[in-house]
């Protein structure tokens, strides 16, 4: 009679929270106006111009312009 014992100890640690944090960081990226230096902060949005707080720059309407100097979205770059 033969008996064979094999044993595998496999531990995998995956933490899905890491991904969520990365996404949150991308969403909360601030954008700076290249003309006047105004900073768009996604946490604050631009309620005076119809952009709710928590809106990532990505989701700001294409016709939104800098509230200070009137530059369009193309003039903004990530901080
Ligand atoms: Zn500006």
PDB file of C-alpha atoms and ligand atoms in Angstrom:
ATOM      1  CA  UNK A   1       0.000   0.000   0.000  1.00  0.00           C
ATOM      2  CA  UNK A   2       1.265   3.373  -0.941  1.00  0.00           C
ATOM      3  CA  UNK A   3       0.208   6.525   0.734  1.00  0.00           C
ATOM      4  CA  UNK A   4       1.014   9.916  -0.582  1.00  0.00           C
ATOM      5  CA  UNK A   5       0.615  13.134   1.296  1.00  0.00           C
ATOM      6  CA  UNK A   6       0.916  16.465  -0.336  1.00  0.00           C
ATOM      7  CA  UNK A   7       0.098  19.732   1.237  1.00  0.00           C
ATOM      8  CA  UNK A   8      -0.228  23.213  -0.189  1.00  0.00           C
ATOM      9  CA  UNK A   9      -0.464  26.324   1.890  1.00  0.00           C
ATOM     10  CA  UNK A  10      -1.518  29.133  -0.321  1.00  0.00           C
ATOM     11  CA  UNK A  11      -2.294  32.488   1.125  1.00  0.00           C
ATOM     12  CA  UNK A  12      -3.501  35.254  -1.078  1.00  0.00           C
ATOM     13  CA  UNK A  13      -4.117  38.658   0.325  1.00  0.00           C
ATOM     14  CA  UNK A  14      -6.088  40.894  -1.941  1.00  0.00           C
ATOM     15  CA  UNK A  15      -7.338  44.182  -0.632  1.00  0.00           C
ATOM     16  CA  UNK A  16      -9.918  45.766  -2.942  1.00  0.00           C
ATOM     17  CA  UNK A  17      -9.795  48.981  -0.923  1.00  0.00           C
ATOM     18  CA  UNK A  18      -6.508  49.875  -2.625  1.00  0.00           C
ATOM     19  CA  UNK A  19      -8.278  50.241  -5.958  1.00  0.00           C
ATOM     20  CA  UNK A  20     -11.013  52.413  -4.517  1.00  0.00           C
ATOM     21  CA  UNK A  21      -8.449  54.737  -2.990  1.00  0.00           C
ATOM     22  CA  UNK A  22      -6.653  55.121  -6.304  1.00  0.00           C
ATOM     23  CA  UNK A  23      -9.913  55.961  -8.049  1.00  0.00           C
ATOM     24  CA  UNK A  24     -10.791  58.477  -5.384  1.00  0.00           C
ATOM     25  CA  UNK A  25      -7.428  60.177  -5.832  1.00  0.00           C
ATOM     26  CA  UNK A  26      -8.025  60.511  -9.566  1.00  0.00           C
ATOM     27  CA  UNK A  27     -11.497  61.925  -8.993  1.00  0.00           C
ATOM     28  CA  UNK A  28     -10.212  64.460  -6.487  1.00  0.00           C
ATOM     29  CA  UNK A  29      -7.418  65.802  -8.699  1.00  0.00           C
ATOM     30  CA  UNK A  30      -7.405  69.604  -8.736  1.00  0.00           C
ATOM     31  CA  UNK A  31      -7.071  71.494 -12.006  1.00  0.00           C
ATOM     32  CA  UNK A  32      -5.369  74.832 -12.411  1.00  0.00           C
ATOM     33  CA  UNK A  33      -6.282  77.519 -14.937  1.00  0.00           C
ATOM     34  CA  UNK A  34      -3.242  78.174 -17.132  1.00  0.00           C
ATOM     35  CA  UNK A  35      -4.305  81.813 -17.652  1.00  0.00           C
ATOM     36  CA  UNK A  36      -5.088  83.177 -14.181  1.00  0.00           C
ATOM     37  CA  UNK A  37      -4.123  80.389 -11.777  1.00  0.00           C
ATOM     38  CA  UNK A  38      -7.648  79.701 -10.512  1.00  0.00           C
ATOM     39  CA  UNK A  39      -7.792  76.216  -8.955  1.00  0.00           C
ATOM     40  CA  UNK A  40     -10.791  73.992  -9.637  1.00  0.00           C
ATOM     41  CA  UNK A  41     -11.254  71.763  -6.571  1.00  0.00           C
ATOM     42  CA  UNK A  42     -13.608  68.790  -7.252  1.00  0.00           C
ATOM     43  CA  UNK A  43     -14.502  68.663  -3.549  1.00  0.00           C
ATOM     44  CA  UNK A  44     -15.886  72.212  -3.793  1.00  0.00           C
ATOM     45  CA  UNK A  45     -17.093  72.232  -7.395  1.00  0.00           C
ATOM     46  CA  UNK A  46     -18.306  75.588  -8.708  1.00  0.00           C
ATOM     47  CA  UNK A  47     -21.874  75.940  -7.379  1.00  0.00           C
ATOM     48  CA  UNK A  48     -22.161  79.535  -8.673  1.00  0.00           C
ATOM     49  CA  UNK A  49     -21.884  78.134 -12.185  1.00  0.00           C
ATOM     50  CA  UNK A  50     -23.966  74.989 -11.760  1.00  0.00           C
ATOM     51  CA  UNK A  51     -21.198  72.539 -10.859  1.00  0.00           C
ATOM     52  CA  UNK A  52     -22.054  70.587  -7.718  1.00  0.00           C
ATOM     53  CA  UNK A  53     -19.438  69.880  -5.023  1.00  0.00           C
ATOM     54  CA  UNK A  54     -17.868  66.443  -5.580  1.00  0.00           C
ATOM     55  CA  UNK A  55     -17.835  66.758  -9.384  1.00  0.00           C
ATOM     56  CA  UNK A  56     -14.554  65.504 -10.915  1.00  0.00           C
ATOM     57  CA  UNK A  57     -13.101  67.860 -13.526  1.00  0.00           C
ATOM     58  CA  UNK A  58     -13.845  65.150 -16.068  1.00  0.00           C
ATOM     59  CA  UNK A  59     -17.566  65.521 -15.426  1.00  0.00           C
ATOM     60  CA  UNK A  60     -17.651  69.315 -15.501  1.00  0.00           C
ATOM     61  CA  UNK A  61     -19.783  70.420 -18.503  1.00  0.00           C
ATOM     62  CA  UNK A  62     -17.746  71.074 -21.661  1.00  0.00           C
ATOM     63  CA  UNK A  63     -19.094  74.627 -21.859  1.00  0.00           C
ATOM     64  CA  UNK A  64     -17.956  75.483 -18.334  1.00  0.00           C
ATOM     65  CA  UNK A  65     -15.390  78.269 -18.245  1.00  0.00           C
ATOM     66  CA  UNK A  66     -13.010  79.628 -15.619  1.00  0.00           C
ATOM     67  CA  UNK A  67     -15.107  81.788 -13.253  1.00  0.00           C
ATOM     68  CA  UNK A  68     -12.234  84.285 -12.946  1.00  0.00           C
ATOM     69  CA  UNK A  69     -10.966  84.856 -16.477  1.00  0.00           C
ATOM     70  CA  UNK A  70     -13.397  82.950 -18.721  1.00  0.00           C
ATOM     71  CA  UNK A  71     -10.834  80.498 -20.127  1.00  0.00           C
ATOM     72  CA  UNK A  72     -12.318  77.223 -21.374  1.00  0.00           C
ATOM     73  CA  UNK A  73     -11.627  73.742 -19.957  1.00  0.00           C
ATOM     74  CA  UNK A  74      -8.739  73.210 -22.382  1.00  0.00           C
ATOM     75  CA  UNK A  75      -6.785  75.901 -20.537  1.00  0.00           C
ATOM     76  CA  UNK A  76      -6.785  73.846 -17.345  1.00  0.00           C
ATOM     77  CA  UNK A  77      -4.164  71.278 -16.381  1.00  0.00           C
ATOM     78  CA  UNK A  78      -3.872  68.862 -13.429  1.00  0.00           C
ATOM     79  CA  UNK A  79      -2.243  70.394 -10.373  1.00  0.00           C
TER      80      UNK A  79
HETATM   81 ZN1  LIG B   1      -8.731  81.513 -15.293  1.00  0.00          ZN
END
